[in-house]
XYZ file of C-alpha atoms in Angstrom:
778
model
C 36.369 -7.193 20.179
C 35.251 -3.622 19.651
C 37.345 -3.086 16.628
C 36.468 -6.453 15.064
C 32.820 -6.096 15.579
C 32.729 -2.604 14.107
C 34.997 -4.152 11.078
C 32.229 -6.625 10.408
C 29.372 -4.230 10.620
C 31.572 -1.856 8.295
C 31.741 -4.885 5.735
C 28.180 -5.507 5.602
C 27.239 -1.937 5.247
C 29.762 -1.135 2.552
C 28.388 -4.243 0.538
C 25.115 -2.437 0.526
C 26.762 0.502 -1.004
C 27.555 -1.308 -4.155
C 25.519 -0.563 -7.098
C 25.321 -4.192 -8.576
C 26.162 -7.581 -7.279
C 29.747 -8.651 -7.805
C 30.308 -12.447 -8.892
C 30.358 -14.855 -5.976
C 33.746 -16.052 -6.634
C 35.201 -12.441 -6.264
C 34.048 -12.295 -2.854
C 35.182 -15.818 -2.018
C 38.771 -15.093 -3.692
C 38.857 -11.972 -1.639
C 38.103 -13.701 1.581
C 40.494 -16.621 1.172
C 43.546 -14.063 0.101
C 42.785 -11.891 3.152
C 42.714 -14.953 5.552
C 46.146 -16.192 4.219
C 47.677 -12.741 5.052
C 45.972 -12.035 8.344
C 47.080 -15.733 9.617
C 50.205 -14.005 10.102
C 49.826 -10.276 10.235
C 47.797 -9.339 13.233
C 46.737 -5.774 12.200
C 45.026 -7.605 8.958
C 42.608 -9.437 11.030
C 40.150 -6.173 11.153
C 40.512 -6.353 7.334
C 39.521 -10.035 7.419
C 36.550 -9.479 9.393
C 35.397 -6.362 7.114
C 35.700 -8.952 4.051
C 33.878 -11.521 5.993
C 31.081 -9.109 6.602
C 30.815 -8.107 3.129
C 30.938 -11.898 1.909
C 28.080 -12.721 4.449
C 26.017 -9.731 2.972
C 26.790 -10.835 -0.475
C 25.551 -14.274 0.216
C 22.521 -13.167 1.999
C 21.587 -10.779 -0.836
C 22.045 -13.558 -3.496
C 19.330 -15.700 -2.122
C 17.046 -12.611 -3.141
C 18.898 -11.134 -6.366
C 20.753 -13.942 -7.923
C 17.395 -15.636 -9.251
C 15.104 -12.873 -9.716
C 11.629 -12.920 -11.110
C 11.899 -12.679 -14.937
C 10.772 -9.542 -16.660
C 9.646 -11.669 -19.563
C 6.834 -13.316 -17.131
C 5.681 -9.811 -15.918
C 1.835 -9.856 -16.231
C 1.737 -13.295 -17.588
C -0.925 -15.536 -15.853
C 0.873 -18.135 -13.709
C -0.552 -20.770 -11.320
C 1.056 -20.826 -8.092
C 0.820 -22.908 -4.965
C 2.035 -21.997 -1.515
C 1.212 -20.906 1.973
C 0.162 -17.572 3.230
C 3.004 -15.956 5.055
C 1.703 -13.146 6.898
C -1.462 -11.556 8.347
C -3.879 -10.811 5.490
C -4.564 -7.013 5.760
C -8.053 -6.035 4.589
C -8.387 -2.605 2.986
C -11.416 -0.855 1.298
C -10.878 -2.561 -1.822
C -8.512 -5.228 -1.529
C -6.750 -7.824 0.745
C -3.004 -7.900 0.819
C -0.574 -10.593 2.203
C 2.541 -12.470 1.775
C 2.514 -15.683 0.013
C 5.457 -18.140 0.013
C 5.462 -19.782 -3.466
C 6.305 -23.507 -3.501
C 5.365 -24.467 -7.205
C 4.641 -22.275 -10.283
C 3.411 -23.228 -13.679
C 2.380 -21.596 -16.834
C -0.174 -23.414 -19.384
C 0.691 -26.618 -17.211
C 4.394 -26.295 -17.747
C 6.373 -26.070 -14.504
C 8.497 -23.127 -13.938
C 11.663 -22.844 -11.485
C 10.318 -19.487 -9.526
C 10.092 -20.099 -5.762
C 10.137 -17.638 -2.989
C 8.098 -14.916 -1.267
C 5.846 -12.604 -3.014
C 3.490 -9.800 -1.885
C -0.101 -10.269 -3.431
C -3.392 -8.381 -3.510
C -6.745 -9.930 -3.908
C -9.479 -7.833 -5.342
C -13.138 -8.447 -5.791
C -14.889 -11.334 -4.035
C -11.608 -12.332 -2.155
C -12.035 -15.566 -0.287
C -11.612 -15.883 3.451
C -7.717 -16.002 3.910
C -5.956 -17.403 7.125
C -2.253 -17.331 7.642
C -0.547 -20.625 7.024
C -3.275 -21.947 4.765
C -2.053 -23.650 1.497
C -3.573 -22.039 -1.570
C -3.401 -22.588 -5.351
C -3.786 -19.115 -7.162
C -3.894 -18.005 -10.504
C -2.037 -14.747 -10.305
C -0.084 -12.022 -12.419
C 3.155 -11.013 -10.912
C 5.852 -8.565 -11.827
C 9.527 -8.353 -10.424
C 10.120 -5.706 -7.727
C 9.298 -2.328 -8.990
C 8.257 0.916 -7.606
C 8.415 4.540 -8.437
C 11.713 5.764 -9.031
C 11.482 9.414 -8.385
C 13.950 11.662 -6.598
C 13.200 11.961 -2.570
C 10.412 9.607 -2.869
C 9.818 6.300 -0.912
C 11.957 3.609 -2.274
C 9.579 0.747 -2.660
C 12.010 -1.700 -4.003
C 14.451 -1.139 -1.235
C 11.771 -1.883 1.124
C 10.774 -5.058 -0.879
C 14.372 -6.325 -0.933
C 14.850 -5.602 2.921
C 11.885 -7.910 3.423
C 13.100 -10.700 1.000
C 10.107 -10.242 -1.393
C 11.086 -11.473 -5.047
C 7.913 -10.047 -6.863
C 4.600 -8.403 -6.239
C 1.155 -8.998 -8.073
C -2.455 -9.887 -7.761
C -4.611 -12.859 -7.620
C -7.153 -13.582 -10.203
C -10.401 -15.342 -10.093
C -10.720 -18.795 -11.953
C -11.569 -22.433 -11.409
C -8.079 -23.113 -10.350
C -8.462 -20.950 -7.151
C -8.664 -23.313 -4.234
C -7.727 -23.837 -0.921
C -5.557 -26.721 -0.700
C -4.769 -27.104 3.030
C -6.663 -25.295 5.896
C -3.535 -26.155 8.331
C -0.930 -23.723 9.589
C 2.403 -25.472 8.205
C 5.203 -23.515 9.807
C 2.903 -20.417 10.172
C 1.135 -21.409 13.497
C 2.346 -18.211 15.250
C 1.224 -15.967 12.499
C -2.246 -17.822 12.416
C -2.500 -17.295 16.291
C -1.745 -13.549 15.781
C -4.480 -13.378 13.149
C -6.926 -14.842 15.560
C -5.934 -12.483 18.199
C -6.419 -9.340 15.843
C -9.994 -10.814 14.975
C -10.792 -11.114 18.784
C -9.721 -7.581 19.346
C -11.812 -6.157 16.381
C -14.985 -7.902 17.946
C -14.280 -6.518 21.332
C -13.541 -3.163 20.246
C -16.163 -2.952 17.547
C -16.002 0.520 16.036
C -13.491 1.964 18.463
C -11.358 4.687 16.778
C -8.216 3.183 18.291
C -8.530 -0.373 17.441
C -5.643 0.232 15.046
C -3.444 1.418 17.999
C -4.581 -1.482 20.332
C -3.742 -3.989 17.792
C -0.329 -2.178 17.022
C 0.374 -2.162 20.695
C -0.443 -6.063 21.294
C 0.422 -7.452 17.735
C 2.933 -4.774 16.310
C 0.182 -4.823 13.404
C 0.325 -1.194 12.177
C -2.041 -1.497 9.075
C -5.077 -0.289 11.228
C -3.707 2.859 12.116
C -5.272 5.587 9.965
C -3.213 8.029 8.021
C -4.393 11.163 10.099
C -3.385 9.279 13.451
C -0.061 8.373 12.040
C 0.662 11.953 10.753
C -0.196 13.138 14.388
C 2.166 10.775 15.900
C 4.982 11.590 13.392
C 4.703 15.385 14.214
C 4.806 14.859 17.848
C 7.707 12.225 17.614
C 5.816 9.593 19.434
C 5.118 7.194 16.563
C 7.817 4.828 18.059
C 5.487 4.234 21.120
C 2.521 2.978 19.104
C 3.686 -0.602 17.954
C 5.747 -3.450 19.656
C 9.170 -1.779 19.371
C 12.525 -2.438 20.836
C 11.625 0.104 23.674
C 8.471 -2.027 24.815
C 10.330 -5.219 24.588
C 12.940 -3.782 26.834
C 10.523 -2.445 29.189
C 8.585 -5.831 29.472
C 11.760 -7.730 29.975
C 13.047 -5.274 32.818
C 9.780 -5.340 34.527
C 9.819 -9.172 34.489
C 13.429 -9.071 35.550
C 13.111 -7.046 38.640
C 9.711 -8.632 39.773
C 11.098 -12.011 39.521
C 14.331 -11.231 40.900
C 12.500 -9.783 44.037
C 10.248 -12.589 44.338
C 12.836 -15.512 43.756
C 14.996 -13.897 46.538
C 12.259 -14.173 49.229
C 12.466 -18.076 48.795
C 15.588 -19.533 50.346
C 14.828 -23.013 48.656
C 14.649 -21.147 45.208
C 17.973 -19.184 45.804
C 19.872 -22.399 46.828
C 18.811 -23.882 43.268
C 19.617 -20.862 41.047
C 20.583 -17.166 42.149
C 17.957 -14.564 42.027
C 19.533 -12.560 39.168
C 20.054 -15.617 36.905
C 16.475 -16.676 37.363
C 15.301 -13.325 36.708
C 17.372 -13.139 33.458
C 15.971 -16.462 32.341
C 12.326 -15.097 33.078
C 12.972 -12.042 31.422
C 14.401 -13.437 28.317
C 11.418 -15.646 28.057
C 9.052 -12.678 28.650
C 10.869 -10.864 25.820
C 10.500 -13.776 23.599
C 6.857 -14.029 23.939
C 6.287 -10.521 23.490
C 8.281 -10.313 20.444
C 6.371 -13.089 19.250
C 3.266 -11.239 19.657
C 4.723 -8.780 17.007
C 5.594 -11.799 14.485
C 9.404 -11.169 15.384
C 9.445 -8.005 13.290
C 12.834 -6.474 12.550
C 12.637 -3.886 15.546
C 11.776 -6.606 17.809
C 14.622 -8.922 16.473
C 17.232 -6.217 17.237
C 15.671 -5.770 20.849
C 15.914 -9.610 21.371
C 19.484 -9.954 20.356
C 20.538 -6.824 22.350
C 18.699 -8.375 25.447
C 20.176 -11.761 24.818
C 23.726 -10.033 25.022
C 22.733 -8.392 28.234
C 21.027 -11.228 29.927
C 23.508 -13.660 28.940
C 26.192 -11.764 30.696
C 24.167 -11.789 33.724
C 23.458 -15.427 33.228
C 26.826 -16.268 32.923
C 28.114 -13.849 35.424
C 30.231 -11.843 32.925
C 30.827 -8.145 33.040
C 30.445 -6.406 29.800
C 31.284 -3.006 29.121
C 28.429 -0.925 27.701
C 30.160 -0.345 24.238
C 31.099 -3.962 23.953
C 27.584 -4.948 24.624
C 26.325 -2.677 22.006
C 28.793 -4.081 19.424
C 28.000 -7.734 20.253
C 24.348 -6.811 19.784
C 25.253 -4.948 16.482
C 26.999 -8.002 15.261
C 24.250 -10.480 16.229
C 21.546 -8.460 14.471
C 23.723 -8.331 11.343
C 24.506 -11.938 11.182
C 20.806 -12.765 11.817
C 19.759 -10.348 8.853
C 22.562 -8.376 6.926
C 19.710 -6.387 5.235
C 18.838 -4.539 8.612
C 21.387 -1.734 7.433
C 18.989 -0.781 5.013
C 16.347 0.015 7.575
C 16.132 3.329 8.920
C 14.982 1.839 12.296
C 18.349 0.126 12.300
C 20.103 3.293 12.341
C 17.972 5.042 14.861
C 17.680 2.375 17.248
C 21.357 1.832 17.501
C 22.089 5.451 17.236
C 19.738 6.104 20.141
C 21.668 3.598 22.445
C 24.963 4.910 21.330
C 23.864 8.446 22.012
C 22.674 7.658 25.322
C 25.920 5.786 26.320
C 27.961 8.719 24.801
C 26.040 11.439 26.684
C 24.987 10.134 29.817
C 27.716 7.572 30.469
C 30.401 10.275 30.843
C 28.409 12.056 33.539
C 28.165 11.442 37.197
C 24.543 10.200 37.840
C 22.138 13.010 39.023
C 20.177 12.077 42.022
C 17.119 13.729 40.279
C 15.321 10.878 38.228
C 13.505 13.668 35.990
C 16.972 15.394 35.579
C 18.338 12.002 33.934
C 15.147 11.494 32.062
C 15.278 15.000 30.833
C 19.061 14.647 29.919
C 18.142 11.415 28.011
C 15.547 12.973 25.890
C 17.951 15.769 25.151
C 20.555 13.333 23.883
C 18.181 11.504 21.699
C 16.419 14.635 20.477
C 19.661 16.426 19.407
C 21.778 13.352 18.568
C 18.965 11.770 16.111
C 17.966 15.054 14.447
C 20.573 15.112 11.697
C 19.330 11.241 10.803
C 15.890 12.071 11.126
C 16.209 15.002 8.808
C 18.436 12.890 6.437
C 16.080 10.011 6.208
C 12.536 11.625 6.280
C 13.233 15.288 5.412
C 11.301 16.168 8.292
C 11.465 15.961 12.255
C 9.376 16.912 15.207
C 10.646 19.904 17.069
C 8.532 19.237 20.225
C 9.402 15.361 20.320
C 11.930 15.822 23.179
C 9.388 17.728 25.245
C 6.417 15.462 24.401
C 8.227 12.246 25.015
C 9.353 13.406 28.535
C 5.689 12.795 29.389
C 4.493 10.488 26.575
C 7.006 7.814 27.106
C 6.112 7.210 30.946
C 2.410 7.484 29.891
C 2.425 5.007 27.074
C 4.918 2.516 28.208
C 4.274 2.427 31.922
C 0.599 3.072 31.978
C -1.136 2.521 28.606
C 0.855 -0.260 27.535
C 0.394 -2.481 30.740
C -3.288 -1.624 30.674
C -3.682 -2.803 26.972
C -1.961 -6.000 27.730
C -3.894 -6.859 30.907
C -7.188 -5.716 29.292
C -6.563 -8.018 26.182
C -5.935 -11.085 28.544
C -9.051 -10.056 30.585
C -11.167 -9.551 27.385
C -10.975 -13.506 26.832
C -13.112 -13.924 29.989
C -16.804 -13.448 29.327
C -18.053 -10.205 30.805
C -14.690 -8.642 31.380
C -14.351 -7.028 27.769
C -14.932 -3.544 29.515
C -11.421 -2.887 30.752
C -9.948 -3.215 27.262
C -12.805 -0.876 25.822
C -11.927 1.802 28.685
C -8.230 1.410 27.762
C -9.016 2.143 24.189
C -11.051 5.283 25.460
C -7.996 6.461 27.315
C -5.844 5.770 24.220
C -8.274 8.084 22.341
C -8.015 10.681 24.771
C -4.168 10.784 24.864
C -4.233 10.749 20.812
C -6.558 13.708 20.965
C -4.147 15.437 23.229
C -1.255 14.671 20.758
C -3.540 15.656 18.005
C -3.744 19.217 19.429
C 0.044 19.557 19.896
C 0.528 18.316 16.324
C -1.852 21.036 14.840
C 0.759 23.841 16.024
C 2.508 25.075 13.183
C 5.871 24.966 15.015
C 5.463 21.219 16.128
C 7.411 19.703 13.259
C 9.962 21.029 10.753
C 10.823 20.107 7.003
C 14.097 20.580 5.284
C 14.840 20.501 1.606
C 17.588 18.367 0.198
C 21.084 18.942 1.568
C 24.570 17.917 0.143
C 26.269 15.245 2.049
C 28.893 17.450 3.645
C 25.930 19.172 5.568
C 24.822 16.001 7.204
C 28.377 15.209 7.972
C 28.923 18.600 9.811
C 25.575 18.191 11.566
C 26.328 14.653 12.986
C 29.652 16.070 14.234
C 27.844 19.256 15.576
C 25.337 16.833 17.600
C 28.062 14.805 19.127
C 30.055 17.907 20.331
C 26.947 19.365 22.026
C 26.292 16.063 23.711
C 30.006 15.625 24.817
C 30.985 16.036 28.611
C 31.159 19.579 29.750
C 34.723 19.735 30.157
C 35.752 19.204 26.454
C 36.875 22.504 24.869
C 34.920 23.970 22.062
C 31.761 22.180 22.786
C 29.899 25.622 21.577
C 31.103 24.763 18.093
C 28.462 21.982 17.815
C 25.865 24.564 17.472
C 27.562 26.378 14.553
C 28.145 22.954 12.722
C 24.424 22.424 12.953
C 23.686 25.780 11.237
C 24.360 24.611 7.537
C 21.613 21.926 8.072
C 19.075 24.822 8.658
C 20.569 27.491 6.445
C 21.460 25.858 3.554
C 19.453 26.105 0.434
C 19.197 24.086 -2.702
C 20.452 25.435 -6.088
C 17.756 27.131 -8.265
C 17.848 27.683 -12.147
C 19.759 30.974 -13.410
C 17.638 33.331 -15.543
C 16.799 31.863 -19.166
C 17.186 28.291 -17.838
C 14.484 25.833 -17.223
C 14.940 22.590 -15.133
C 12.461 19.747 -16.113
C 11.832 16.584 -14.362
C 9.384 13.984 -15.779
C 8.566 12.201 -12.695
C 7.711 8.527 -12.538
C 4.352 8.105 -11.251
C 3.413 4.806 -12.864
C 0.531 4.813 -15.220
C 0.134 8.534 -15.259
C 1.753 11.725 -15.822
C 3.620 14.483 -13.782
C 6.045 16.974 -14.906
C 7.772 19.743 -13.069
C 9.454 22.838 -14.513
C 11.542 25.156 -12.418
C 12.677 28.504 -13.510
C 14.313 31.291 -11.778
C 11.190 33.074 -11.096
C 8.488 30.245 -10.775
C 7.672 26.681 -10.593
C 4.968 24.993 -12.663
C 3.550 21.271 -12.440
C 1.752 19.652 -15.190
C -0.406 16.946 -13.927
C -0.135 15.191 -10.753
C -0.318 11.638 -11.484
C -2.871 8.728 -10.668
C -5.114 8.210 -7.621
C -6.089 4.337 -7.190
C -9.093 2.842 -5.698
C -7.082 2.022 -2.404
C -6.774 5.694 -1.799
C -3.119 5.629 -2.737
C -2.007 8.752 -4.673
C 1.008 10.313 -6.069
C 0.346 13.880 -5.493
C 1.441 13.594 -1.907
C 3.671 10.676 -2.149
C 5.697 11.336 -5.468
C 5.165 15.133 -6.638
C 4.828 16.901 -3.036
C 8.172 15.156 -1.546
C 9.915 16.008 -4.851
C 8.900 19.668 -4.540
C 9.947 19.830 -0.814
C 13.147 18.462 -1.511
C 13.765 21.455 -4.078
C 12.761 24.049 -1.343
C 9.503 24.560 -2.870
C 6.556 24.923 -0.411
C 4.425 27.431 -2.800
C 3.605 26.206 -6.217
C 3.153 29.140 -8.617
C 1.141 27.172 -11.198
C -0.596 23.783 -11.309
C -1.720 22.502 -14.886
C -4.197 19.647 -14.799
C -4.238 18.741 -18.447
C -7.686 17.161 -17.922
C -9.814 15.537 -15.342
C -8.945 11.804 -15.967
C -7.880 10.114 -12.856
C -4.401 9.148 -14.048
C -3.367 12.933 -14.644
C -5.362 14.677 -11.975
C -5.839 11.977 -9.255
C -3.109 13.291 -6.988
C -4.256 16.979 -6.942
C -5.959 16.699 -3.564
C -2.749 15.168 -1.841
C -0.617 17.530 -3.742
C -2.804 20.512 -2.416
C -2.904 19.230 1.201
C 0.909 19.404 1.190
C 1.903 22.394 -1.059
C 0.368 25.755 -1.281
C -0.926 26.254 -5.100
C -1.456 29.825 -6.423
C -3.190 29.240 -9.665
C -4.679 25.948 -11.248
C -5.492 25.812 -15.231
C -7.051 22.734 -16.811
C -8.646 21.808 -19.974
C -11.809 20.607 -18.053
C -11.624 22.939 -14.987
C -15.554 22.586 -14.700
C -15.189 18.679 -14.030
C -12.522 18.996 -11.482
C -14.536 20.470 -8.497
C -11.542 22.674 -7.446
C -12.466 26.158 -6.603
C -10.514 28.751 -8.574
C -9.527 26.360 -11.375
C -9.533 28.256 -14.811
C -9.511 26.873 -18.181
C -6.414 26.821 -20.393
C -6.934 28.186 -23.734
C -4.983 28.249 -26.932
C -2.800 31.579 -27.242
C -2.589 32.080 -23.686
C 0.777 32.253 -22.013
C 3.390 33.669 -19.698
C 6.884 34.246 -19.154
C 9.305 33.435 -15.950
C 12.733 35.020 -16.366
C 13.421 34.516 -20.027
C 11.426 31.169 -20.352
C 8.116 31.428 -21.912
C 5.010 29.242 -21.700
C 2.266 28.981 -24.292
C -1.035 26.926 -24.650
C -1.594 25.430 -27.923
C -4.642 23.673 -27.134
C -7.789 23.717 -26.591
C -9.017 26.449 -28.630
C -12.477 26.801 -26.918
C -15.044 25.182 -24.975
C -16.469 21.772 -26.213
C -13.922 19.342 -26.094
C -13.836 16.612 -23.513
C -12.009 13.685 -22.166
C -8.517 13.050 -23.792
C -9.142 15.730 -26.360
C -9.634 18.421 -23.787
C -6.054 18.275 -22.688
C -3.953 21.463 -22.201
C -1.041 21.201 -24.769
C 1.808 23.364 -23.558
C 4.985 24.599 -25.323
C 7.838 25.576 -22.984
C 10.677 27.644 -24.491
C 13.923 29.008 -23.711
C 16.003 31.093 -26.159
C 17.557 28.024 -27.500
C 15.498 25.014 -26.790
C 11.689 23.996 -26.470
C 9.701 21.129 -24.890
C 6.211 20.310 -26.137
C 3.675 18.547 -23.670
C 0.812 16.768 -25.509
C -1.170 15.594 -22.555
C -3.574 12.844 -23.866
C -4.816 14.464 -27.139
C -5.223 12.075 -29.985
C -4.707 12.073 -33.474
C -7.471 14.368 -34.663
C -6.098 17.226 -32.473
C -2.749 16.515 -33.344
C -3.463 17.190 -37.332
C -5.436 20.219 -36.255
C -2.287 21.410 -34.499
C 0.112 20.653 -37.360
C -2.412 22.378 -39.723
C -2.660 25.611 -37.679
C 0.917 25.951 -36.383
C 3.167 23.934 -38.787
C 6.843 24.497 -38.119
C 5.934 26.321 -34.822
C 5.648 22.883 -33.354
C 9.354 22.344 -33.661
C 10.708 21.144 -30.364
C 13.868 19.626 -29.033
C 11.990 17.438 -26.498
C 8.443 15.905 -26.963
C 6.462 14.290 -24.194
C 4.687 11.865 -26.031
C 0.771 12.032 -25.923
C -1.554 9.524 -24.127
C 1.604 7.509 -22.792
C 2.506 6.354 -26.092
C -0.822 5.120 -27.149
C -1.344 4.194 -30.727
C -4.151 6.993 -30.964
C -1.575 9.470 -30.747
C 2.146 10.672 -31.629
C 0.763 10.536 -35.381
C 3.436 10.486 -38.086
C 2.390 14.151 -39.000
C 2.920 15.374 -35.543
C 6.426 13.549 -35.055
C 7.387 15.184 -38.579
C 6.317 18.899 -37.472
C 7.926 18.595 -33.972
C 11.198 16.592 -35.180
C 12.285 16.086 -31.758
C 15.815 15.123 -30.594
C 14.101 13.160 -27.566
C 11.016 11.741 -26.991
C 9.661 10.932 -23.567
C 6.906 8.651 -22.443
C 5.422 8.619 -19.069
C 4.182 5.081 -18.467
C 3.634 2.241 -15.882
C 6.007 -0.787 -15.899
C 4.139 -3.712 -17.463
C 1.132 -1.822 -17.651
C -2.047 -3.296 -19.034
C -2.144 -1.349 -22.172
C 1.235 -1.995 -23.476
C 2.240 1.559 -23.669
C 4.277 2.928 -25.286
C 3.234 0.823 -28.408
C 6.065 -0.442 -30.606
C 4.466 1.157 -33.651
C 4.794 4.574 -31.935
C 8.242 4.027 -30.821
C 9.298 2.886 -34.167
C 7.865 6.209 -35.710
C 9.765 8.291 -33.261
C 13.027 6.441 -33.670
C 12.684 6.693 -37.669
C 12.375 10.529 -37.187
C 15.852 10.504 -35.293
C 14.504 10.707 -31.808
C 16.045 9.060 -28.776
C 13.172 7.493 -26.754
C 13.036 7.191 -23.045
C 10.299 5.991 -20.839
C 9.652 6.559 -17.011
C 8.672 2.723 -16.461
C 12.418 1.683 -17.540
C 14.377 4.903 -16.826
C 12.564 6.318 -13.601
C 12.139 9.996 -13.500
C 13.881 11.963 -16.353
C 15.543 15.166 -15.891
C 17.251 17.637 -18.218
C 18.043 21.190 -18.555
C 17.070 23.884 -21.259
C 18.906 27.021 -21.579
C 19.655 29.867 -24.038
C 22.324 27.752 -25.886
C 19.949 24.884 -26.182
C 19.796 21.647 -24.119
C 22.348 22.181 -21.554
C 22.055 18.545 -20.002
C 20.543 15.738 -22.150
C 17.703 13.723 -20.316
C 19.010 11.553 -17.540
C 17.160 8.605 -16.041
C 16.858 8.303 -12.091
C 17.292 4.321 -12.192
C 20.657 4.685 -13.955
C 21.856 7.711 -12.175
C 20.890 6.269 -8.423
C 20.924 2.807 -8.957
C 21.595 0.380 -6.145
C 21.869 -3.478 -5.598
C 18.087 -3.648 -5.319
C 17.060 -1.428 -8.134
C 15.261 -2.936 -10.865
C 16.617 -2.044 -14.247
C 14.156 -3.355 -16.839
C 14.625 -3.483 -20.492
C 12.171 -1.044 -22.177
C 9.075 -3.048 -23.069
C 9.153 -1.593 -26.547
C 12.731 -2.635 -27.310
C 12.966 -3.687 -30.791
C 14.881 -6.577 -31.967
C 16.423 -4.749 -35.044
C 16.740 -1.270 -36.653
C 16.394 2.029 -34.853
C 16.236 0.465 -31.233
C 19.477 -1.390 -31.656
C 21.083 1.937 -32.766
C 20.129 3.361 -29.637
C 22.305 0.876 -27.376
């Protein structure tokens, strides 16, 4: 059973390593052929189960990938009807919710698109309740997120959640509530009502978000500062309905019911106390998981509990590893996409590590010793996974969790649940308010710990072999004491801490045009220093790309100090991420074309003629010439040259500035790579500039399906006519290339193509022409 279960899990996981969806007939054929041989050859049965797992994952993925939302309808105004499928989450500027589309039309013509989408509602959003049936005019786009190295994979997250498209609602006479009932979403509506009740009871309490997280599994109300505290102390797993909490509730109910049931002889004659306790514990876990809307973490916990409690109910003895394998198979049958969740690996890894580390030892009589060993096993064993998944981990987590887990799970969690129940009785709201105050004290204590500089550690990117050695080293350290060579585990962990990413040699520049949506951010690395040109946008919601895209990329390269930051001008799509970046990375110097408008201490103006050199790579500003320019035309125009190649960055300057540059500098503008001005707007990248620069490659930083239509077809046509190969971040993702003494060492490579996966959106460029130069680039 163990081998077959692991083979099924390996099949599911292996399918999700593919870079594109294979034909369904191929999987069915492989399954049929393997079944024919495995019928007679016993050792082929694990192979059959492996193929079965891959086919199951393929069928499940096909429900999402085989009929995607078409790119041709991106940003088209559609009319959709369906039901609200989640708790609407209200932010400062919008309300977000999932919407199950039942009917789609455009200009009165029915369209075949159906399925789950994620919508945002801006400005005068109506009161929305889970389960209600609505008609919305919307604009949708396929699953699409920023595709930059080491950033959050939003497309993977959407695929894992079964979401086919994202978009926003529009105002109009068609917007209408069609049915106020709940449909099949009665549980979600009930959870929404409970969240509203908690908001009324706790009012302006700072820990309202944590109370909602512990009772409903709804984390949207936890502010970013609190979440950072929990992450740095390794206690974020305690602050929502998790598998740990579901297991604790089930265990508490099991022992209480077993104890009480055994006191009644009549009850015992009807049903043995352990079996009655198993039924009660299962029901309690089911109800508590329902509070979380049966989130993925609670689904895993329920299935694992079902395996264990089922063995008690039917009087079967399960070996621990067999029980874990059955739970693993159950989770993957229920949801094959669970293998994409980091929580999946961390939760099963934690249980497996506890079995591996503690299951081979004689139990200690001292409960604190056993508890300490458990925290040591989880802390050391999961460290490689945490660093691999998140590039950071809490150093103090094992020690903090020694106290935090009992405090939150055995004291604060029961108090929150009891206080919530009592709050429905008029006059008994105070116990919940008092518990929220206790939560606040606990978070304050954790905040004090998280402020210690040694509380957490961040690592740069590591090659795969480092993680393999680290995993083996962690297992060796946790192995039984009698195993020879356990000390080698510590040596195998060393590369994880000591390895460093490569850096450019002298005279070479590594350049990465990051995908920040409708904005701009370029990173230039040399042997001597690193420059970031612009930080991408900041949105009204508060989301910005400085801390979410630029900083993770720099940290993965081992850069925690930025030598120079150039903010071309003060527009939000170029300088919007500066605060987030500076909060994450130390910045030495800041230059800008609108330094006075940025309100950043120490920011200096960039001026034509100024420049510097790092290890054989020269940097020179070509514009602005002096004060007076504002807006787009104030942008810093930067030339980066090696001995054999050059890059020209135009910022947002428009045609008048371009003509002035051509008149002043002429052939000095010649460059191999041009980053087109103003995201490919028709007001920039004039014919005169293109002819003067004569680039081999033209790169455009623009957002997918952006409202402005950038880059415009006429600009693309102009560049192609000059012989340039055009790439844009909207379709290619982040674009990286190298310049060295001998010229372009590495032609531009798009991140989407280089790191594509099943769920990666690979759109055709919006400017792709039907004939002529664009076709020649195929």
